[in-house]
Amino acid sequence: MKLDKEQGKKVILSAILLCALLYCYFNLLLGPLAANEVRAEKTMKELRPQIAAAKLQIKQTQAIEARAPVASETLEQIKGMIPDGAPVAWFPPRMAEFFKRQGIDKTATRQTGEQAAPDLAGFKKLTWTIDLPKVEFVPLAIAIAGLENEEPLLEVTGVSIGTGADPQYQHGSISVTTIVRQ
Amino acid sequence: MALHLNLYHEIQKQKQQSRRDPLKLGMYGLGVVALCLAGYYCMRLREASQVMGRLDQMQAEWEKMEPLQKAAETRGADLSKAIQTSDALVQKIENRFYWAPLLDQLLEATPKNVQITKFDGKSDIDNGASTCSFTITGLSSGNEPRRVAEELRTALHNKFAEKHGKVTAVFQALDDAAETVFLDGRPLPVANFGIKLDLTEPQQLVENTQPKKTRTR
């Protein structure tokens, strides 16, 4: 089969058209489509762990929320044990009243320091010395037991008792740490 | 035999040539290829639109989840802090060192021929272990007052070793005194002593008890 000149021209033109068509097809149609698809897949790949992390976070928070009422109640109870106002205003009279109830009339309470409590957010520790110039060993021991039972936020860190100026009585001194609101 | 002349052979040849026209055949082929390409494009378009649909769905979900996650994160942090504080407070309350049982044990271990004149003690909770050290100073009386003081030291050691993990009890001083004391109507020699006790125990809940009023000093 032999092509004449006219047909030859048509074949070449058709081939050029075909090439142009294929170029347009792959570069202008399929190319952007594939690029979009790849971009979408990449975005989805990034989103998937983020969504999973978000779901996990929400689940963890729900688990924490389930524990929270007990902790909140405990915190409220503890806060309720601490009177309002400056500790130096309420703690010494509170101790004086407590020891009076225990039969020890003379007390002198003074603040000796302040400690940071990094694990207790919203609270701090104060150290005090309670001086008891006229005590006896057993009433003091009973008073300490009462103090430890009645004041859960108070910790006795030191006890000292010895003979004082008055030979009839001993001189006592108690070091305590209290947890108060910041 | 009759002569048969094909007078249309040129027309037939032209028709045949027209049927086998490569351009026409090429156009047909091109049409088929174009159809295939169009079909493939449609298929890819459908796939891409499915992917985009999934992406849209995922983005919508993320847009919904993101504020919830941020709120949950903040709330979780607040609650965790509150829980940690609450736990730490409970731990501090429950793991306090209780002095009352110690004073009670000291009273129980002290015999009547010993007089304690001074007690000085300190407690501390460090690294999960509570430690307490105290010094007692006093007078022991008897035919052998040094032996009485030693018996007291041993008794204190054994008494505290029952409840506390590690106990050391050492004399800081033990001297014979010049004076004598009357006990049960008899004059007895006296020794001055000082005993230092160190107690270490793992952090745990200690039951608080009030000292008994059975003995007085």
Coordinates of C-alpha atoms in Angstrom, one line a residue:
Chain A
M1 CA 0.0 0.0 0.0
K2 CA 1.5 3.2 -1.1
L3 CA 0.6 6.6 0.4
D4 CA 0.3 9.5 -1.9
K5 CA 1.7 12.8 -1.0
E6 CA -1.6 14.1 0.4
Q7 CA -2.1 11.1 2.6
G8 CA 1.4 11.3 3.8
K9 CA 0.8 14.9 5.0
K10 CA -2.4 13.7 6.7
V11 CA -0.5 10.9 8.5
I12 CA 2.1 13.3 9.8
L13 CA -0.5 15.8 10.9
S14 CA -2.4 13.0 12.7
A15 CA 0.8 11.8 14.4
I16 CA 1.5 15.4 15.6
L17 CA -2.1 15.6 16.8
L18 CA -1.8 12.3 18.6
C19 CA 1.4 13.4 20.3
A20 CA -0.3 16.7 21.4
L21 CA -3.3 14.8 22.6
L22 CA -1.2 12.4 24.6
Y23 CA 0.9 15.2 26.1
C24 CA -2.3 17.1 27.1
Y25 CA -3.8 13.9 28.5
F26 CA -0.9 13.0 30.7
N27 CA 0.2 16.4 31.7
L28 CA -2.9 18.4 32.0
L29 CA -5.4 15.7 33.0
L30 CA -3.8 12.7 34.6
G31 CA -0.8 14.6 36.1
P32 CA -2.8 17.1 38.3
L33 CA -5.2 14.3 39.2
A34 CA -2.4 12.1 40.4
A35 CA -0.7 15.0 42.2
N36 CA -4.0 15.9 44.0
E37 CA -4.4 12.3 45.0
V38 CA -0.9 12.0 46.4
R39 CA -1.4 15.3 48.3
A40 CA -4.6 14.0 49.7
E41 CA -3.1 10.7 50.7
K42 CA -0.2 12.6 52.4
T43 CA -2.6 14.9 54.3
M44 CA -4.7 11.8 55.3
K45 CA -1.5 10.1 56.5
E46 CA -0.7 13.1 58.7
L47 CA -4.3 13.5 59.9
R48 CA -4.7 9.8 60.9
P49 CA -2.3 9.8 63.9
Q50 CA -3.5 13.3 64.9
I51 CA -7.1 12.1 65.0
A52 CA -6.0 8.9 66.9
A53 CA -4.1 11.0 69.4
A54 CA -7.0 13.3 69.8
K55 CA -9.3 10.4 70.5
L56 CA -6.8 8.9 72.9
Q57 CA -6.5 12.3 74.7
I58 CA -10.3 12.6 75.0
K59 CA -10.4 9.0 76.3
Q60 CA -7.7 9.6 78.9
T61 CA -9.3 12.8 80.0
Q62 CA -12.6 10.9 80.5
A63 CA -10.7 8.3 82.6
I64 CA -9.2 11.1 84.7
E65 CA -12.6 12.8 85.0
A66 CA -13.9 9.6 86.5
R67 CA -11.2 9.8 89.2
A68 CA -11.6 13.5 89.6
P69 CA -14.6 13.7 91.9
V70 CA -12.9 11.7 94.7
A71 CA -9.8 13.8 94.4
S72 CA -11.8 17.0 94.3
E73 CA -13.8 16.0 97.3
T74 CA -10.6 15.1 99.2
L75 CA -9.0 18.5 98.2
E76 CA -12.2 20.3 99.3
Q77 CA -12.1 18.4 102.6
I78 CA -8.5 19.3 103.2
K79 CA -9.1 23.0 102.2
G80 CA -12.0 23.0 104.6
M81 CA -9.6 22.1 107.4
I82 CA -7.5 25.2 106.8
P83 CA -9.1 28.4 108.2
D84 CA -9.1 31.5 106.0
G85 CA -6.6 34.3 106.7
A86 CA -3.0 34.5 107.5
P87 CA -1.8 31.4 109.3
V88 CA 0.1 33.5 111.9
A89 CA -3.3 34.9 112.9
W90 CA -5.1 31.7 113.4
F91 CA -2.5 29.0 114.2
P92 CA -1.1 30.2 117.5
P93 CA -4.5 30.8 119.1
R94 CA -5.6 27.4 117.8
M95 CA -2.7 25.7 119.5
A96 CA -3.2 27.7 122.7
E97 CA -6.8 26.6 122.7
F98 CA -5.9 23.0 122.0
F99 CA -3.3 22.7 124.8
K100 CA -5.7 24.5 127.2
R101 CA -8.2 21.7 126.5
Q102 CA -5.4 19.3 127.3
G103 CA -4.8 21.0 130.6
I104 CA -1.6 22.8 129.5
D105 CA -2.3 26.5 130.1
K106 CA 0.8 28.2 129.0
T107 CA 1.9 28.0 125.4
A108 CA 3.8 30.2 123.1
T109 CA 3.7 29.4 119.4
R110 CA 5.9 31.2 116.9
Q111 CA 6.6 30.7 113.2
T112 CA 10.1 29.6 112.5
G113 CA 10.1 29.1 108.7
E114 CA 8.4 28.5 105.5
Q115 CA 9.0 25.6 103.1
A116 CA 8.1 25.3 99.5
A117 CA 6.0 22.2 98.6
P118 CA 6.5 21.7 94.9
D119 CA 4.3 18.6 94.9
L120 CA 1.4 20.4 96.6
A121 CA 0.1 22.9 94.1
G122 CA -1.7 25.8 95.9
F123 CA -0.3 24.8 99.3
K124 CA 2.9 25.6 101.3
K125 CA 4.4 24.3 104.5
L126 CA 5.0 26.4 107.6
T127 CA 7.2 25.4 110.5
W128 CA 6.4 26.4 114.0
T129 CA 7.8 26.0 117.5
I130 CA 5.3 25.5 120.3
D131 CA 6.9 26.3 123.6
L132 CA 5.4 24.8 126.7
P133 CA 7.1 26.2 129.8
K134 CA 5.1 24.1 132.4
V135 CA 4.3 20.6 131.4
E136 CA 4.7 17.0 132.6
F137 CA 5.9 14.2 130.5
V138 CA 2.6 12.1 130.4
P139 CA 0.2 15.0 129.8
L140 CA 2.5 16.3 127.1
A141 CA 2.6 12.8 125.5
I142 CA -1.2 12.6 125.6
A143 CA -1.4 16.1 124.2
I144 CA 0.9 15.1 121.3
A145 CA -1.3 12.1 120.6
G146 CA -4.3 14.3 120.6
L147 CA -2.6 16.8 118.3
E148 CA -1.6 14.1 115.9
N149 CA -5.1 12.8 115.8
E150 CA -7.0 16.1 115.6
E151 CA -4.8 17.9 113.2
P152 CA -4.1 15.7 110.1
L153 CA -2.3 18.6 108.3
L154 CA 0.1 19.0 111.1
E155 CA 3.2 16.9 111.6
V156 CA 5.3 16.9 114.7
T157 CA 9.0 17.0 113.6
G158 CA 10.6 17.5 117.0
V159 CA 9.9 17.0 120.7
S160 CA 12.0 18.2 123.5
I161 CA 11.2 18.0 127.2
G162 CA 13.5 18.5 130.1
T163 CA 13.8 20.1 133.5
G164 CA 13.3 23.8 133.5
A165 CA 13.6 26.6 136.0
D166 CA 10.6 25.3 138.0
P167 CA 11.7 21.9 139.5
Q168 CA 8.0 20.9 139.8
Y169 CA 7.5 21.0 136.0
Q170 CA 9.4 20.2 132.9
H171 CA 9.9 22.5 130.0
G172 CA 8.6 21.2 126.7
S173 CA 9.0 22.3 123.2
I174 CA 7.4 20.9 120.0
S175 CA 8.4 21.6 116.4
V176 CA 5.6 21.2 114.0
T177 CA 5.1 21.5 110.2
T178 CA 1.6 22.5 108.9
I179 CA 0.2 22.6 105.4
V180 CA -1.6 25.8 104.6
R181 CA -3.0 27.5 101.5
Q182 CA -0.7 29.6 99.5
Chain B
M1 CA -17.0 -18.8 -23.5
A2 CA -18.4 -15.3 -23.4
L3 CA -16.0 -12.5 -22.7
H4 CA -16.6 -10.8 -19.4
L5 CA -15.4 -7.3 -19.1
N6 CA -15.4 -5.5 -15.7
L7 CA -16.1 -2.0 -16.6
Y8 CA -16.3 -0.9 -13.0
H9 CA -12.8 -2.0 -12.0
E10 CA -11.6 1.5 -11.5
I11 CA -14.6 2.4 -9.2
Q12 CA -14.1 -0.9 -7.3
K13 CA -10.4 -0.2 -6.9
Q14 CA -11.2 3.3 -5.7
K15 CA -13.7 1.9 -3.2
Q16 CA -11.2 -0.7 -2.0
Q17 CA -8.5 2.0 -1.6
S18 CA -11.0 4.1 0.2
R19 CA -11.8 1.2 2.6
R20 CA -8.1 0.6 3.2
D21 CA -7.3 4.3 3.6
P22 CA -4.6 4.4 6.3
L23 CA -5.7 7.8 7.5
K24 CA -9.2 6.5 8.1
L25 CA -7.9 3.4 9.8
G26 CA -5.5 5.6 11.8
M27 CA -8.4 7.8 12.8
Y28 CA -10.4 4.8 13.9
G29 CA -7.4 3.6 15.9
L30 CA -7.0 7.0 17.4
G31 CA -10.6 7.0 18.3
V32 CA -10.3 3.7 20.1
V33 CA -7.1 4.9 21.9
A34 CA -8.9 8.1 22.8
L35 CA -11.9 6.1 24.2
C36 CA -9.5 4.0 26.2
L37 CA -7.8 7.0 27.6
A38 CA -11.0 8.7 28.4
G39 CA -12.2 5.6 30.2
Y40 CA -9.0 5.3 32.2
Y41 CA -9.3 9.0 33.0
C42 CA -12.9 8.5 34.2
M43 CA -11.7 5.6 36.4
R44 CA -8.9 7.6 37.9
L45 CA -11.2 10.6 38.4
R46 CA -13.6 8.4 40.3
E47 CA -10.7 7.0 42.4
A48 CA -9.4 10.5 43.0
S49 CA -12.8 11.8 44.0
Q50 CA -13.2 8.9 46.4
V51 CA -9.8 9.8 48.0
M52 CA -10.8 13.5 48.1
G53 CA -14.1 12.5 49.7
R54 CA -12.2 10.5 52.4
L55 CA -9.9 13.4 52.9
D56 CA -12.9 15.8 53.3
Q57 CA -14.4 13.4 55.8
M58 CA -11.2 13.2 57.7
Q59 CA -10.7 16.9 57.7
A60 CA -14.2 17.5 59.0
E61 CA -13.5 14.9 61.7
W62 CA -10.3 16.6 62.7
E63 CA -11.9 20.1 62.7
K64 CA -14.5 18.6 65.1
M65 CA -11.8 16.8 67.2
E66 CA -9.2 19.5 67.4
P67 CA -11.0 21.9 69.8
L68 CA -12.3 18.9 71.8
Q69 CA -8.7 17.6 72.1
K70 CA -7.4 21.0 73.2
A71 CA -10.2 21.3 75.8
A72 CA -9.5 17.8 76.9
E73 CA -5.8 18.5 77.2
T74 CA -6.4 21.6 79.3
R75 CA -9.0 19.9 81.5
G76 CA -6.9 16.7 81.8
A77 CA -3.9 18.8 82.9
D78 CA -5.9 20.6 85.5
L79 CA -7.5 17.5 86.8
S80 CA -4.2 15.6 86.9
K81 CA -2.7 18.4 88.9
A82 CA -5.6 18.3 91.3
I83 CA -5.4 14.5 91.6
Q84 CA -1.6 14.6 92.1
T85 CA -2.0 17.3 94.8
S86 CA -4.8 15.4 96.5
D87 CA -2.7 12.1 96.4
A88 CA 0.4 13.9 97.7
L89 CA -1.6 15.5 100.5
V90 CA -3.1 12.1 101.5
Q91 CA 0.4 10.5 101.3
K92 CA 1.7 13.3 103.6
I93 CA -1.1 12.9 106.0
E94 CA -0.9 9.1 106.1
N95 CA 2.9 8.8 106.2
R96 CA 3.5 11.2 109.1
F97 CA 5.8 10.1 111.8
Y98 CA 3.7 9.6 114.9
W99 CA 5.4 10.5 118.2
A100 CA 2.7 9.3 120.5
P101 CA 3.3 5.6 120.1
L102 CA 7.1 6.2 120.5
L103 CA 6.6 8.1 123.7
D104 CA 4.2 5.3 124.9
Q105 CA 6.9 2.7 124.2
L106 CA 9.5 4.8 126.0
L107 CA 7.2 4.9 129.0
E108 CA 6.7 1.2 128.9
A109 CA 10.4 0.4 128.6
T110 CA 11.5 2.7 131.5
P111 CA 11.7 0.9 134.8
K112 CA 10.9 2.6 138.1
N113 CA 14.6 2.8 139.2
V114 CA 15.3 5.1 136.2
Q115 CA 14.4 8.7 136.0
I116 CA 14.5 10.4 132.6
T117 CA 15.4 14.1 133.0
K118 CA 15.5 15.1 129.4
F119 CA 14.1 13.9 126.1
D120 CA 15.1 15.5 122.8
G121 CA 14.0 14.1 119.5
K122 CA 13.6 14.9 115.8
S123 CA 11.9 13.1 112.9
D124 CA 12.3 13.4 109.2
I125 CA 10.8 11.8 106.2
D126 CA 13.3 11.6 103.3
N127 CA 13.4 9.5 100.2
G128 CA 10.5 7.4 101.3
A129 CA 11.9 6.4 104.6
S130 CA 11.0 8.0 107.9
T131 CA 13.8 8.5 110.4
C132 CA 13.7 9.5 114.0
S133 CA 16.5 10.2 116.4
F134 CA 16.2 11.0 120.0
T135 CA 18.3 11.3 123.0
I136 CA 17.3 10.6 126.5
T137 CA 19.2 11.8 129.5
G138 CA 18.6 10.6 133.0
L139 CA 19.6 8.9 136.2
S140 CA 19.7 5.1 136.9
S141 CA 19.8 3.8 140.4
G142 CA 20.4 0.4 141.9
N143 CA 23.2 -1.7 143.4
E144 CA 24.8 -1.6 140.0
P145 CA 23.5 1.6 138.4
R146 CA 25.6 1.2 135.2
R147 CA 24.0 -2.2 134.7
V148 CA 20.5 -0.7 135.1
A149 CA 21.4 1.9 132.5
E150 CA 22.6 -0.8 130.1
E151 CA 19.4 -2.8 130.7
L152 CA 17.4 0.3 129.8
R153 CA 19.5 0.7 126.6
T154 CA 18.9 -2.9 125.7
A155 CA 15.2 -2.8 126.6
L156 CA 14.8 0.4 124.5
H157 CA 16.6 -1.2 121.5
N158 CA 14.5 -4.4 121.7
K159 CA 11.3 -2.5 122.2
F160 CA 11.7 -0.2 119.2
A161 CA 13.2 -2.9 117.0
E162 CA 9.8 -4.7 117.3
K163 CA 8.0 -1.9 115.4
H164 CA 10.7 0.0 113.6
G165 CA 13.0 -1.4 110.9
K166 CA 16.5 -0.4 111.8
V167 CA 17.3 0.7 115.4
T168 CA 20.6 1.8 116.9
A169 CA 20.9 2.6 120.6
V170 CA 24.2 3.9 121.9
F171 CA 25.4 5.5 125.1
Q172 CA 26.4 9.1 124.7
A173 CA 27.4 9.3 128.4
L174 CA 27.5 7.0 131.4
D175 CA 29.1 8.3 134.6
D176 CA 28.8 7.3 138.2
A177 CA 27.3 10.1 140.3
A178 CA 28.5 11.2 143.7
E179 CA 25.0 11.4 145.2
T180 CA 22.7 8.5 146.2
V181 CA 18.9 8.3 146.0
F182 CA 16.4 6.6 148.3
L183 CA 14.4 3.9 146.5
D184 CA 12.0 1.7 148.6
G185 CA 13.6 3.2 151.7
R186 CA 17.1 2.2 150.7
P187 CA 19.9 4.5 149.7
L188 CA 21.2 3.5 146.3
P189 CA 24.1 4.7 144.1
V190 CA 23.3 6.6 141.0
A191 CA 24.7 6.8 137.5
N192 CA 24.0 9.6 134.9
F193 CA 23.4 8.4 131.4
G194 CA 22.7 9.7 128.0
I195 CA 21.3 7.3 125.3
K196 CA 20.9 8.2 121.7
L197 CA 18.5 6.2 119.6
D198 CA 18.1 6.2 115.8
L199 CA 15.1 4.7 114.2
T200 CA 14.7 4.2 110.5
E201 CA 11.6 2.7 108.9
P202 CA 10.2 2.5 105.4
Q203 CA 7.4 4.9 104.8
Q204 CA 4.1 3.4 105.7
L205 CA 0.9 4.1 107.4
V206 CA 1.5 4.0 111.2
E207 CA -1.4 3.5 113.4
N208 CA -1.7 6.3 116.0
T209 CA -2.4 5.4 119.5
Q210 CA -2.6 7.4 122.6
P211 CA -0.1 6.6 125.3
K212 CA -1.6 4.7 128.2
K213 CA -2.1 6.5 131.5
T214 CA -1.1 3.4 133.5
R215 CA 2.3 4.7 134.4
T216 CA 3.5 8.1 135.4
R217 CA 6.9 9.7 135.7

